[in-house]
Short mmCIF file of C-alpha atoms (C1' of nucleotides) in Angstrom, two decimals:
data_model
loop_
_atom_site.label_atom_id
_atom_site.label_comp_id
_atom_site.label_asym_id
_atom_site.label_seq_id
_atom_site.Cartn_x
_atom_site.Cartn_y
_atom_site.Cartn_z
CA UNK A 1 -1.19 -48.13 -34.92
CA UNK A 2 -2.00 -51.81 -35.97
CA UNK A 3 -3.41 -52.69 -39.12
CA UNK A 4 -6.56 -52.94 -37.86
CA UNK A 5 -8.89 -55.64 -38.74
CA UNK A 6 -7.87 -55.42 -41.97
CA UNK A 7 -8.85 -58.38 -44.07
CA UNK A 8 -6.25 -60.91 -43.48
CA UNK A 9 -5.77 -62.55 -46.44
CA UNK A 10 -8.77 -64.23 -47.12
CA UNK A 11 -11.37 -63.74 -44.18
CA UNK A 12 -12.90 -60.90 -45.24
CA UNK A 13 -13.77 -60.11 -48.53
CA UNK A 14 -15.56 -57.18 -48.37
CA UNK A 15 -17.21 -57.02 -45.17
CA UNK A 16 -17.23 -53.84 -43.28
CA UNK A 17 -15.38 -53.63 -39.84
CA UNK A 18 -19.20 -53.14 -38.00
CA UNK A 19 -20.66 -56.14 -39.03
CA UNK A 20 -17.28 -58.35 -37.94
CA UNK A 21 -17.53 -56.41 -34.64
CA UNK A 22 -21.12 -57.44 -34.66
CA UNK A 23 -21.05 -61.21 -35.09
CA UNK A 24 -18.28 -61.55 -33.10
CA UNK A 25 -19.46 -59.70 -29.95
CA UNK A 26 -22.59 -61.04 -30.48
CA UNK A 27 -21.22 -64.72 -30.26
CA UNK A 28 -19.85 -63.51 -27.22
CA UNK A 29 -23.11 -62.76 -25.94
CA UNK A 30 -24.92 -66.13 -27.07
CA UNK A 31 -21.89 -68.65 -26.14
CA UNK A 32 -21.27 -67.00 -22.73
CA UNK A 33 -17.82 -64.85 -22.88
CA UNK A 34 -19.60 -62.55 -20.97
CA UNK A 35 -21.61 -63.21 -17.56
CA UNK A 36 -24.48 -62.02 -16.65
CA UNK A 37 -24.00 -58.36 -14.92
CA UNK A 38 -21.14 -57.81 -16.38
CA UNK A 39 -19.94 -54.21 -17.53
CA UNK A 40 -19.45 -53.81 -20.64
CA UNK A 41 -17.20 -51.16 -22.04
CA UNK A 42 -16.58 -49.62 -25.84
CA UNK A 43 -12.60 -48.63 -24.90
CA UNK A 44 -12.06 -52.84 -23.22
CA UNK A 45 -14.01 -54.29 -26.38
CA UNK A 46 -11.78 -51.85 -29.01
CA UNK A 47 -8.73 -53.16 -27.12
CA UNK A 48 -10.01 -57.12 -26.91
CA UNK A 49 -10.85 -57.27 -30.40
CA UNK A 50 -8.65 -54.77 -31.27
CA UNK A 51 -11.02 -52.59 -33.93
CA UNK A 52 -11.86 -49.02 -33.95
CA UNK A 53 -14.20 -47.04 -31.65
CA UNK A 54 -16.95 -46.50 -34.15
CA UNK A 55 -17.74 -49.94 -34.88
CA UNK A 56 -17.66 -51.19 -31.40
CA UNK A 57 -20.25 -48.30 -30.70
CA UNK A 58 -22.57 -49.52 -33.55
CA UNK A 59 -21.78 -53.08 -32.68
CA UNK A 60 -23.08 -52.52 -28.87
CA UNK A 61 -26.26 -50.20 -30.17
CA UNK A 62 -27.28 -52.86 -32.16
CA UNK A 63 -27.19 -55.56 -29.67
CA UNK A 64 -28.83 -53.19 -26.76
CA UNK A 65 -31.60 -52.46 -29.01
CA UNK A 66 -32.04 -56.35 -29.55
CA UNK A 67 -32.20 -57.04 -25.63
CA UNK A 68 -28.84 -58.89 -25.85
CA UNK A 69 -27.37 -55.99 -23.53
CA UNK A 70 -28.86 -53.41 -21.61
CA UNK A 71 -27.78 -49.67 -21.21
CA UNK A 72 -27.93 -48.74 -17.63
CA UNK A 73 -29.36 -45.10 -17.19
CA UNK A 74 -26.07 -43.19 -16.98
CA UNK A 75 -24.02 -44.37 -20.05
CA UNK A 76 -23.03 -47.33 -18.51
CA UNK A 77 -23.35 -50.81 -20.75
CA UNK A 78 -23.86 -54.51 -19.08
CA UNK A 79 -25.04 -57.68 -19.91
CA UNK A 80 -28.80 -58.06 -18.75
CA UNK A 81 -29.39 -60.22 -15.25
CA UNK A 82 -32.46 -62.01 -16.20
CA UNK A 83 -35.00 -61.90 -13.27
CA UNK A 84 -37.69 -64.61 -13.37
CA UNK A 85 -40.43 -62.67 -14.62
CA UNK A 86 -38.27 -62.30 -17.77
CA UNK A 87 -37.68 -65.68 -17.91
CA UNK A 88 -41.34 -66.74 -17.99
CA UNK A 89 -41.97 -64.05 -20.82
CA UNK A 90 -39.27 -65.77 -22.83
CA UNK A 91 -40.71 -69.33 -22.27
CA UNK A 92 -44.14 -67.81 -23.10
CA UNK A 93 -42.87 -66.04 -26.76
CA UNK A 94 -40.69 -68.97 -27.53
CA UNK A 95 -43.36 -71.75 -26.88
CA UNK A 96 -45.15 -70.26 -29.54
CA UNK A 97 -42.70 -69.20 -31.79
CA UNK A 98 -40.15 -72.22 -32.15
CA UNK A 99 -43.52 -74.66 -32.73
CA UNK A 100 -44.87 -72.47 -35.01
CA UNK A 101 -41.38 -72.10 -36.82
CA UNK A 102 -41.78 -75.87 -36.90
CA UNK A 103 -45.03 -76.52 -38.32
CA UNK A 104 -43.83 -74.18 -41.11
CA UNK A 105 -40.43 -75.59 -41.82
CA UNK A 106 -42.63 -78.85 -42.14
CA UNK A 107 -44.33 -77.56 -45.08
CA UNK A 108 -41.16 -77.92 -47.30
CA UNK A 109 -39.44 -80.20 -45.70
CA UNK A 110 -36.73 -82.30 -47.82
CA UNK A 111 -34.56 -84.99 -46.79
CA UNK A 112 -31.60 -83.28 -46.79
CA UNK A 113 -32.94 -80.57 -44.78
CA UNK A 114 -33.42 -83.50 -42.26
CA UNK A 115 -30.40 -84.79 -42.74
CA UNK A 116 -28.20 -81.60 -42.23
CA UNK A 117 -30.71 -81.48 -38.96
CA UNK A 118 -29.00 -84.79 -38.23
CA UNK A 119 -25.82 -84.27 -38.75
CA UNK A 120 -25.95 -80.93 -36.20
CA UNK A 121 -27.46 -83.33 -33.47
CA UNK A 122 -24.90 -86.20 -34.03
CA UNK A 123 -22.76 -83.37 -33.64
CA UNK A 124 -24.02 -82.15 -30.12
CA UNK A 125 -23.98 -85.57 -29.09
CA UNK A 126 -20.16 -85.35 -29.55
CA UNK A 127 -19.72 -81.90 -27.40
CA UNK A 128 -21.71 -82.95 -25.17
CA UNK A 129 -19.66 -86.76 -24.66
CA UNK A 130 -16.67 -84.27 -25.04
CA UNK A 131 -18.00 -82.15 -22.38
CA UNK A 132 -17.29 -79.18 -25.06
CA UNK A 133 -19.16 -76.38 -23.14
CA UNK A 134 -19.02 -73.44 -25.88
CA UNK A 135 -19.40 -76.51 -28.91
CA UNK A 136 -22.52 -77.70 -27.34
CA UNK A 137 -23.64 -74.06 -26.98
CA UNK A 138 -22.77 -73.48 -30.54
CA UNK A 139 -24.50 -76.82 -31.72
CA UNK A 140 -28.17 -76.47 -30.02
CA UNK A 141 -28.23 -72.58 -31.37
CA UNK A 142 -27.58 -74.14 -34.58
CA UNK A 143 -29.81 -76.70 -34.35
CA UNK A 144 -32.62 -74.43 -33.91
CA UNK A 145 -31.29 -71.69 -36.40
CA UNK A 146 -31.25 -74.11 -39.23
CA UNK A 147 -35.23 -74.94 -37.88
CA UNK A 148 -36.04 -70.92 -38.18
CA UNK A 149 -34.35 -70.99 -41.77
CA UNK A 150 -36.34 -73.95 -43.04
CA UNK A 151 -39.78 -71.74 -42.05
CA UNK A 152 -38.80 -69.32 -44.59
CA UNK A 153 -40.32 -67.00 -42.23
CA UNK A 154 -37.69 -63.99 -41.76
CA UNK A 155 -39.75 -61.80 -39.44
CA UNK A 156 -40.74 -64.52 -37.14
CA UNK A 157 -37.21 -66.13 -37.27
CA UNK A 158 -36.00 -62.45 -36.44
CA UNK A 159 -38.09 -62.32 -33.45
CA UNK A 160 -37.27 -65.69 -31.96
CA UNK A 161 -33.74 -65.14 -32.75
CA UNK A 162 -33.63 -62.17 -30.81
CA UNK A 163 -35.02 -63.95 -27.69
CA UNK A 164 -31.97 -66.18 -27.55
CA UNK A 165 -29.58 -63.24 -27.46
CA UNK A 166 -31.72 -62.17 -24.38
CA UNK A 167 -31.18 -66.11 -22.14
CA UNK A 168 -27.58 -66.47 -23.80
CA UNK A 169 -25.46 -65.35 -20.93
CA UNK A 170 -27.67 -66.74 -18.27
CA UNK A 171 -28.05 -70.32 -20.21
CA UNK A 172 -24.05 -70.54 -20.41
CA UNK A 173 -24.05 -69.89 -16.43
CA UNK A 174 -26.67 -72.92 -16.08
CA UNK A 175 -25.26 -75.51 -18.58
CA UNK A 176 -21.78 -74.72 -16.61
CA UNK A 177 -23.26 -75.48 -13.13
CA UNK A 178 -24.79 -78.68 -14.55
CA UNK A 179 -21.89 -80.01 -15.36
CA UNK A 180 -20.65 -80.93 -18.84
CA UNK A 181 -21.72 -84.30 -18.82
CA UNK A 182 -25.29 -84.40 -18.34
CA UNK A 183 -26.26 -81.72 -20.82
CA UNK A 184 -29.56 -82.26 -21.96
CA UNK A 185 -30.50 -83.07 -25.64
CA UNK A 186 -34.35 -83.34 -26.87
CA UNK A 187 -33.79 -83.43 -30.30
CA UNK A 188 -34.10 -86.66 -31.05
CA UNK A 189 -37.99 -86.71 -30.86
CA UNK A 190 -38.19 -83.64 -32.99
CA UNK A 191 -36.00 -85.89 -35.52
CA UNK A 192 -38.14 -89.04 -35.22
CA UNK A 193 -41.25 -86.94 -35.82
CA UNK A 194 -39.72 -85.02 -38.98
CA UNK A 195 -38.68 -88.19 -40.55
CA UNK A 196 -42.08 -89.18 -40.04
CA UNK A 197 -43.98 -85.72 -41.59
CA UNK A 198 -45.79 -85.50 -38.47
CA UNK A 199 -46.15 -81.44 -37.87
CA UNK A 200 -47.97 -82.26 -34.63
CA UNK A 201 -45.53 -84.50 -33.18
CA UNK A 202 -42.38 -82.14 -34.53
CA UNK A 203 -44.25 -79.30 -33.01
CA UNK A 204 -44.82 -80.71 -29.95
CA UNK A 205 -41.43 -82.07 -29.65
CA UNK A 206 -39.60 -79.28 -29.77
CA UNK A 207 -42.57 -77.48 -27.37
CA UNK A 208 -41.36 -79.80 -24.95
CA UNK A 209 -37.69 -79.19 -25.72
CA UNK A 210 -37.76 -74.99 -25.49
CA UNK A 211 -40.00 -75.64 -21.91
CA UNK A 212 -37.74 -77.84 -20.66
CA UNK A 213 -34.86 -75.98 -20.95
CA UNK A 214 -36.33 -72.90 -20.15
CA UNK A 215 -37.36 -74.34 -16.96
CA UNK A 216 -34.48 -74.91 -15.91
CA UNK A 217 -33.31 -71.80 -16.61
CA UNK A 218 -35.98 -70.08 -14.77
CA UNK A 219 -35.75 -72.55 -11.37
CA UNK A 220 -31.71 -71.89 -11.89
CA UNK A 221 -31.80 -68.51 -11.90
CA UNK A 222 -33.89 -68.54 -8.49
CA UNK A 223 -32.40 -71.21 -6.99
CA UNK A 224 -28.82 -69.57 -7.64
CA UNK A 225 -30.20 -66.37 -6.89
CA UNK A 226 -27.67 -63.64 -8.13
CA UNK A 227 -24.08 -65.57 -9.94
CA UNK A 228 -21.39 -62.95 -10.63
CA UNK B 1 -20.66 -25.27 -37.47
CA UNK B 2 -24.17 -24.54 -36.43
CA UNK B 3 -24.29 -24.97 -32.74
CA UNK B 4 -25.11 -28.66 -32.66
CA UNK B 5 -28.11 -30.72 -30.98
CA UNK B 6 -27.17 -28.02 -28.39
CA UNK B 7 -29.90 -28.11 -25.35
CA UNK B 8 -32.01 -25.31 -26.71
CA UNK B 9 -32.99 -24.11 -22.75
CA UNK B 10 -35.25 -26.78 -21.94
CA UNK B 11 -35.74 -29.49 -24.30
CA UNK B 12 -32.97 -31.77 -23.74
CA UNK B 13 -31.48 -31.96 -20.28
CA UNK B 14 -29.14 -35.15 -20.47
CA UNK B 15 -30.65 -36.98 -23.06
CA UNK B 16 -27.75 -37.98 -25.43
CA UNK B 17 -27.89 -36.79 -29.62
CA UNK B 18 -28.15 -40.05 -30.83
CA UNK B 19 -30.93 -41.05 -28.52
CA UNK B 20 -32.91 -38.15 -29.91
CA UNK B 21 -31.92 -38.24 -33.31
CA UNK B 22 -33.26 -41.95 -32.77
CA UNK B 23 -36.42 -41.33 -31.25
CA UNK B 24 -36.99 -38.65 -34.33
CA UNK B 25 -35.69 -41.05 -37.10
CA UNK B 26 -37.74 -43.28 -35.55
CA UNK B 27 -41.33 -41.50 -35.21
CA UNK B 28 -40.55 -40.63 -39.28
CA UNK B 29 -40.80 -44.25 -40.04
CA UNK B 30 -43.68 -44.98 -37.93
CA UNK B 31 -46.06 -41.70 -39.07
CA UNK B 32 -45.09 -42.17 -42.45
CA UNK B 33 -42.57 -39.20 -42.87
CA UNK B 34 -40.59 -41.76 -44.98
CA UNK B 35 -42.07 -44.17 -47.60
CA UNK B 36 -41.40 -47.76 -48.42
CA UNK B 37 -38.53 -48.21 -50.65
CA UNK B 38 -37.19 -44.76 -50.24
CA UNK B 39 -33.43 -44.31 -49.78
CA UNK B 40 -32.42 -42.96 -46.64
CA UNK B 41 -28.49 -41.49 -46.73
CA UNK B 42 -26.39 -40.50 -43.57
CA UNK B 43 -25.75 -37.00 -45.10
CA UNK B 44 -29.32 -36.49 -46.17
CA UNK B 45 -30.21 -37.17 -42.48
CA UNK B 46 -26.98 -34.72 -40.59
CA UNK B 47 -28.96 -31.70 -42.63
CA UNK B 48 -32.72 -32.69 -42.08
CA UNK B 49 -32.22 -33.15 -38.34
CA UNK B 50 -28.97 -30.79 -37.71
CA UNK B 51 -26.75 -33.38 -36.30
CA UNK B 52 -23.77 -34.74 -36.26
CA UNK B 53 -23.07 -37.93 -38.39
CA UNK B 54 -21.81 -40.59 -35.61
CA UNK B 55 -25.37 -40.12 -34.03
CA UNK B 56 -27.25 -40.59 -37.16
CA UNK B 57 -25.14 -43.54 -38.40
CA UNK B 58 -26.04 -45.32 -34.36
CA UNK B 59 -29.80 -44.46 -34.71
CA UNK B 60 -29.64 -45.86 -38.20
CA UNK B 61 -27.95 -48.83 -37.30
CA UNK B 62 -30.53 -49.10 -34.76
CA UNK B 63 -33.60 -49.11 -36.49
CA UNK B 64 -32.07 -51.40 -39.01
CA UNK B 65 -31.51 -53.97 -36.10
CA UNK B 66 -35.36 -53.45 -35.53
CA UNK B 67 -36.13 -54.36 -39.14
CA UNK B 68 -37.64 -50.87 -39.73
CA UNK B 69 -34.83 -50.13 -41.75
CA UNK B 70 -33.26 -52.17 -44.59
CA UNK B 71 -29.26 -52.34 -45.37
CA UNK B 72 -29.05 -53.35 -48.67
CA UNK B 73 -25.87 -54.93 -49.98
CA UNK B 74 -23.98 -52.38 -50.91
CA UNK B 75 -23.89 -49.22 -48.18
CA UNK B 76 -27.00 -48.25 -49.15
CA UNK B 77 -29.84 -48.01 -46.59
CA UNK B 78 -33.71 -47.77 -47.68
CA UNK B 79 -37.24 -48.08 -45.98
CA UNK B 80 -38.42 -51.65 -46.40
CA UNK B 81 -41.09 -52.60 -48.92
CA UNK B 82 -43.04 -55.46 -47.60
CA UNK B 83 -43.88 -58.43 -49.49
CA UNK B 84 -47.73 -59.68 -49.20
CA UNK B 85 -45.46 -62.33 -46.98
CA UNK B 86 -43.94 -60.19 -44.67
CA UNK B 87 -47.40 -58.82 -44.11
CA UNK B 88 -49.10 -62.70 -43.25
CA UNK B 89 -45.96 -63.19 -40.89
CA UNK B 90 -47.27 -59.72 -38.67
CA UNK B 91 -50.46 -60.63 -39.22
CA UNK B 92 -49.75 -64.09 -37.09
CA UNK B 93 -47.38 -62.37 -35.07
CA UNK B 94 -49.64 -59.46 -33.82
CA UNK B 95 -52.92 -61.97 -33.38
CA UNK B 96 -51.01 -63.68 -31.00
CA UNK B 97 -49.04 -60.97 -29.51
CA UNK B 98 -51.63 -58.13 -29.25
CA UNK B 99 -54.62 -60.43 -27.30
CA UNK B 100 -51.81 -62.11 -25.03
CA UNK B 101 -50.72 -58.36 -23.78
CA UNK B 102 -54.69 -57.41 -23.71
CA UNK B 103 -55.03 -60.16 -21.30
CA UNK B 104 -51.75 -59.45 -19.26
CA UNK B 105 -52.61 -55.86 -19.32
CA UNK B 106 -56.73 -56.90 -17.85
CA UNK B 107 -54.76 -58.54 -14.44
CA UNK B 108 -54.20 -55.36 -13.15
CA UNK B 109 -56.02 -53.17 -14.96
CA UNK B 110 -57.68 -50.16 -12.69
CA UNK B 111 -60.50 -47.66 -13.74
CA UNK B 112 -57.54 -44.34 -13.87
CA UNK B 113 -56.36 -46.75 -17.01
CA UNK B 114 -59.21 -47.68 -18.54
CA UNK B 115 -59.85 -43.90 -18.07
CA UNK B 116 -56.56 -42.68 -20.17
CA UNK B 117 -57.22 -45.49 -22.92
CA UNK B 118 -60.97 -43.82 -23.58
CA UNK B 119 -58.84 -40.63 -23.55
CA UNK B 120 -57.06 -41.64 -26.24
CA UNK B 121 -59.44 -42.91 -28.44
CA UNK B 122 -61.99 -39.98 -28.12
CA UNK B 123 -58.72 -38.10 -29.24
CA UNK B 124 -58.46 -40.75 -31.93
CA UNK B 125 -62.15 -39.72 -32.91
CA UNK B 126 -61.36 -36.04 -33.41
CA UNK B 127 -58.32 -36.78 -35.32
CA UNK B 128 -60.57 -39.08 -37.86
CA UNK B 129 -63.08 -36.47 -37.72
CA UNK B 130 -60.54 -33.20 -38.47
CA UNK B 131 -58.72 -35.73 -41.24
CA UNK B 132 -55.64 -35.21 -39.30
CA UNK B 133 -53.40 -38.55 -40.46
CA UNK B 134 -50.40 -37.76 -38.62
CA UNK B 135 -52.50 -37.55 -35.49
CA UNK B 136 -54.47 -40.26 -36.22
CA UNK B 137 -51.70 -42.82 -36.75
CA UNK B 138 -50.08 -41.44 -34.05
CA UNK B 139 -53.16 -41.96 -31.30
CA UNK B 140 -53.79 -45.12 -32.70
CA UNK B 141 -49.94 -46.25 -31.86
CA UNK B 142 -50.18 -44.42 -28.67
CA UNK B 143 -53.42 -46.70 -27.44
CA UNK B 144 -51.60 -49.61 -28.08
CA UNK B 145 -48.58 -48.44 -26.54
CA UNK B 146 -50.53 -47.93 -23.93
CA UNK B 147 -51.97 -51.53 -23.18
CA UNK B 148 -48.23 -52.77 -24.23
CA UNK B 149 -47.25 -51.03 -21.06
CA UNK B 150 -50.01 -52.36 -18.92
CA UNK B 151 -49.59 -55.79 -19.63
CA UNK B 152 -46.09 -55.44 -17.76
CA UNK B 153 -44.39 -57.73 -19.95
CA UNK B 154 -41.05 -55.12 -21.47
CA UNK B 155 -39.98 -58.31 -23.69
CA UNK B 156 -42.89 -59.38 -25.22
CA UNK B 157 -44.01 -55.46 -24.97
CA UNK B 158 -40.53 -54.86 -27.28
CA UNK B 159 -41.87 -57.75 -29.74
CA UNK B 160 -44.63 -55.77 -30.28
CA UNK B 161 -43.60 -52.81 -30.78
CA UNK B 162 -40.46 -54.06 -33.09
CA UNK B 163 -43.43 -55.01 -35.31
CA UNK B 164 -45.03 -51.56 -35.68
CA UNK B 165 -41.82 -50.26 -37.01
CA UNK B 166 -41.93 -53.00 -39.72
CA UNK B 167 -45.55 -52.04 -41.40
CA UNK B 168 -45.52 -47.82 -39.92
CA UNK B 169 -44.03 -46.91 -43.64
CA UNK B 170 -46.58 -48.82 -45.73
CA UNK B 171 -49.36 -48.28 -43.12
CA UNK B 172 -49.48 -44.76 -43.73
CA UNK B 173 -49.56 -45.38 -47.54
CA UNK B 174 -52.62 -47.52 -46.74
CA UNK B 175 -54.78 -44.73 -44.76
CA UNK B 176 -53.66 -42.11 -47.31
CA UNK B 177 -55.51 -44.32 -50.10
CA UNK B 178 -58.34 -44.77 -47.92
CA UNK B 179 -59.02 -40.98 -47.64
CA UNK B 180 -59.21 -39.49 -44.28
CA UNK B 181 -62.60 -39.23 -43.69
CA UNK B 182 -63.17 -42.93 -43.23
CA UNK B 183 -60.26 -44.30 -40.95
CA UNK B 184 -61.54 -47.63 -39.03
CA UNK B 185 -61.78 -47.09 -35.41
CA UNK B 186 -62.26 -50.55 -33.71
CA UNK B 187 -61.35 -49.31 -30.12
CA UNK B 188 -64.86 -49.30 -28.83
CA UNK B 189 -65.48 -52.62 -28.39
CA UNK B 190 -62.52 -53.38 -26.54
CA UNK B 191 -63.47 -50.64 -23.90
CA UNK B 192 -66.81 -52.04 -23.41
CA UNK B 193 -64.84 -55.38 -22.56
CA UNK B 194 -62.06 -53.84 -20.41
CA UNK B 195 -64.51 -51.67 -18.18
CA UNK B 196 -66.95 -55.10 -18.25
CA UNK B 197 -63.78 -56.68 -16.45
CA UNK B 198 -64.18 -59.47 -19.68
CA UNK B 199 -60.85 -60.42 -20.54
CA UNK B 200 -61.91 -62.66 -23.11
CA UNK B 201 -64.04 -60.17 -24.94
CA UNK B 202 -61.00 -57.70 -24.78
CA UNK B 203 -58.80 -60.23 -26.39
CA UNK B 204 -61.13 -60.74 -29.03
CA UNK B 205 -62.05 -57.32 -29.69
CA UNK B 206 -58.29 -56.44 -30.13
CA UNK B 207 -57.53 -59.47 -32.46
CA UNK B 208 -60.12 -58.31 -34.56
CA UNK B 209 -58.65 -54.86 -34.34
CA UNK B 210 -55.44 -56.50 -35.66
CA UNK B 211 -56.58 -58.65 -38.02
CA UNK B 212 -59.37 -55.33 -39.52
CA UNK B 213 -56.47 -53.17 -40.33
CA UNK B 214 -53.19 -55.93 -41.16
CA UNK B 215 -55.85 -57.33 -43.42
CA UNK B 216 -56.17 -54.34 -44.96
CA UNK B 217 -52.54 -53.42 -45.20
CA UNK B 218 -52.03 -56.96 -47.14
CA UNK B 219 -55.19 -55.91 -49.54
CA UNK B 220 -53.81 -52.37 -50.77
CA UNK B 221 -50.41 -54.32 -50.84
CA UNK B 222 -51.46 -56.89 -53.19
CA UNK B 223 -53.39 -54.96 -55.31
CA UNK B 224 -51.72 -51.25 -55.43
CA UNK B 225 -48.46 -53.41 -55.99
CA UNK B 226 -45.63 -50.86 -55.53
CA UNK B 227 -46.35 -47.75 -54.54
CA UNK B 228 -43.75 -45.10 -54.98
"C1'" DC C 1 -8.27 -42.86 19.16
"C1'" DA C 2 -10.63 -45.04 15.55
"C1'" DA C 3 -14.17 -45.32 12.21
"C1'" DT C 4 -17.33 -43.40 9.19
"C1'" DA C 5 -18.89 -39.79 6.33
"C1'" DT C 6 -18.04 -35.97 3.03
"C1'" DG C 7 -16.20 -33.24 -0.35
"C1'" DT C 8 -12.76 -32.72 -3.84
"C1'" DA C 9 -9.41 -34.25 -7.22
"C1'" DA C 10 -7.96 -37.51 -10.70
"C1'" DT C 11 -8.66 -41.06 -13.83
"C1'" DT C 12 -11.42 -43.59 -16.61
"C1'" DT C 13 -15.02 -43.80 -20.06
"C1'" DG C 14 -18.52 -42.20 -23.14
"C1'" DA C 15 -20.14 -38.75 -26.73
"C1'" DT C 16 -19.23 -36.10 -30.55
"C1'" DC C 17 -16.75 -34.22 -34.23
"C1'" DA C 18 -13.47 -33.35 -38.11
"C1'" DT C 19 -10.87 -35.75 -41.24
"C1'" DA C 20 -8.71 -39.37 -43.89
"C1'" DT C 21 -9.67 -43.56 -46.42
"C1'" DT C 22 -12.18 -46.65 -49.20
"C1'" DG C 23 -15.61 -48.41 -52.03
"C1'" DT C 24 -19.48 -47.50 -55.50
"C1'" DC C 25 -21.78 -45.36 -59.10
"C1'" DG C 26 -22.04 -42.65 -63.22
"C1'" DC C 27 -19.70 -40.78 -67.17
"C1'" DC C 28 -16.63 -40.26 -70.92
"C1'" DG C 29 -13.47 -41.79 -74.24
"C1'" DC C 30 -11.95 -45.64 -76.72
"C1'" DG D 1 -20.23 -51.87 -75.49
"C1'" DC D 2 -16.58 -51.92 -72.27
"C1'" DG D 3 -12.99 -50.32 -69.24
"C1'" DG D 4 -10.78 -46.68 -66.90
"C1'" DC D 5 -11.61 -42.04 -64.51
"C1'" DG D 6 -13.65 -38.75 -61.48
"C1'" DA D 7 -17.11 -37.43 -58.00
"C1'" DC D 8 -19.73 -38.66 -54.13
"C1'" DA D 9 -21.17 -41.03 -50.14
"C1'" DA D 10 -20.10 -44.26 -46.49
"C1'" DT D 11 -16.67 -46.25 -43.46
"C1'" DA D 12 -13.36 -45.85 -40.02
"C1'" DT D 13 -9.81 -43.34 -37.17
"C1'" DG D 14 -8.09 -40.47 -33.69
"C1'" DA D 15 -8.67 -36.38 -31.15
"C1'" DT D 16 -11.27 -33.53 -28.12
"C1'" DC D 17 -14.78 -32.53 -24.83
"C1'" DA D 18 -17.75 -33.69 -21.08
"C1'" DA D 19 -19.45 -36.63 -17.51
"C1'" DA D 20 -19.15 -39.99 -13.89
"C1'" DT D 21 -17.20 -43.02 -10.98
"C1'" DT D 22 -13.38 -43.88 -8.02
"C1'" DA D 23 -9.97 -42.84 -4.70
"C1'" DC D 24 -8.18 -40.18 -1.32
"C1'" DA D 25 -7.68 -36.97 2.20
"C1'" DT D 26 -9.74 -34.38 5.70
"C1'" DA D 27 -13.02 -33.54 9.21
"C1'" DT D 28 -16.33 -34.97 12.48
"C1'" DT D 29 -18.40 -38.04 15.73
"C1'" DG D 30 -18.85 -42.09 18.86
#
DNA sequence: CAATATGTAATTTGATCATATTGTCGCCGC
DNA sequence: GCGGCGACAATATGATCAAATTACATATTG
């Protein structure tokens, strides 16, 4: 037998095997390792990330009972194919949540909190001019994340976290058939606002950047009709 | 060994042990079998429900995904006890989530559901009237379950009902204090609106519903401090 | 004769359990 | 009061059992 995932060294302290199994198929979910449809299996994940059964088991019941995969009636696992409807159910939750999440990370806003907010967008710029697919993923979730944080608000950040496990897989599929170089990136009015305390404008901003992406989503998934 | 989760005759056909021993764990939280702050253990749980420990370690994992359980830091799993924050963040969570379903669920709403909701809330009415709290928490999930699923909408519909799991522990600490003779029942008015075909009304009378009894929660929160 | 349908066998995969291992907490002696 | 020691509970493994899908072979029909 291997030596399991047992903490090499340094990169992991003390946490248990579940939790690494977690994060780490759950970055597979949100940065697009896995496509939309796809099967997903407990004996294929304990062999690609070589861990036990038990905590791939846990790892996958957490993440079906987020919405991040679905388990089809007869034991089967897969990631969820998005049909419209959910789509417009996500754009609906999330243009209320991420503004809200604004307005309250506005409250106590500091200037380092803007800056780190820079920093993360000067970053995207660079995946994007790099045409770094799974970076630019990364960087937008992150963007947003650090957003949810700032609202000190860890029921409501739950919730719209949650919603981005759902679009992951289908959002990786649409950034990779537009191509890496014309990624879009609406931050910079949500930056312009914040620097200027305006909660309406910040709001509003980043209203306009969750529809807009979403939109696309939505009119790629029924343009592309079914990708596998 | 006892004889496991074994399909006594008719009660389980194919549903799997840790889907039931989930849907069990799960109904303790929300009717109050458990109390906020108390410990749950893995062990405890294999002799209360007679099953085996991988299914009770999933369904725990599970609701602690969902927020209605808490892992704290060190292996040690407990019912949450809400802050007067955590309350205010349901509180603006459910006003927007519970009249945006009403109004979903009033697009398609025919006179064989209006018919079931009135069910349930003159069954809600007996329950106040016999003191029962366990049925009366129950119905009162069960009729908004109920417009949940007419409003069509399983992700927003899962939002929802996430939320329930976070205040079930500390809501049944609430209507014991109030005595069981004088539970709130503010279903009526939104009847009257749904069989009036007034969507608006029904929104209305449902936020109010929410915002009656969260209010509440956040009142004996604040001022019982911890209950134990 | 060929192609499709059907029923059975085999392999793959999921569910559960018993057990070994590890970490944490409480207690006792120093 | 503090540090080691023992008991207990959680974590993680591998094995075992059961189910389901797949493949294949045979039979039947056009």
């Amino acid at each position: 037998m291997q030596r399991s995932v047992q903490t090499t060294s340094t990169t992991a302290p003390a946490m248990p095997a579940h939790a690494q199994v977690y994060l780490r198929l759950r970055d597979m979910v949100l940065y697009g390792d896995l496509t939309p449809g796809q099967a997903v299996t407990i004996q294929g994940l304990t062999e690609r990330l070589s861990a036990g059964m038990t905590p791939v088991r846990e790892a996958i019941r957490r993440l079906i009972s987020q919405g991040a995969l679905e388990s089809r009636g007869n034991r089967r696992v897969s990631v969820p194919l998005l049909t419209a409807a959910d789509i417009s159910e996500i754009i609906v939750a999330r243009e209320w949540l991420d503004p809200y999440l604004t307005r309250q990370a506005m409250t106590c806003l500091t200037a380092a909190d803007i800056d780190a907010l820079t920093r993360l967008d000067r970053a995207l710029d660079g995946a994007i001019r790099q045409g770094d697919l799974r970076a630019y993923l990364h960087l937008n979730h992150q963007f947003h994340l650090h957003i949810y944080k700032l609202a000190q608000s860890p029921i409501l950040s739950d919730l719209a976290e949650g919603l981005w496990l759902r679009f992951g897989p289908s959002m990786r599929v649409l950034c990779g058939r537009m191509g890496t170089q014309n990624l879009p990136d609406n931050h910079k009015q949500t930056l312009i606002a914040m620097q200027a305390g305006d909660a309406d404008a910040a709001a509003a901003a980043i209203q306009a950047d969750v529809r807009q992406g979403m939109d696309q989503l939505r009119a790629s998934l029924s343009e592309g009709a079914d990708y596998e």
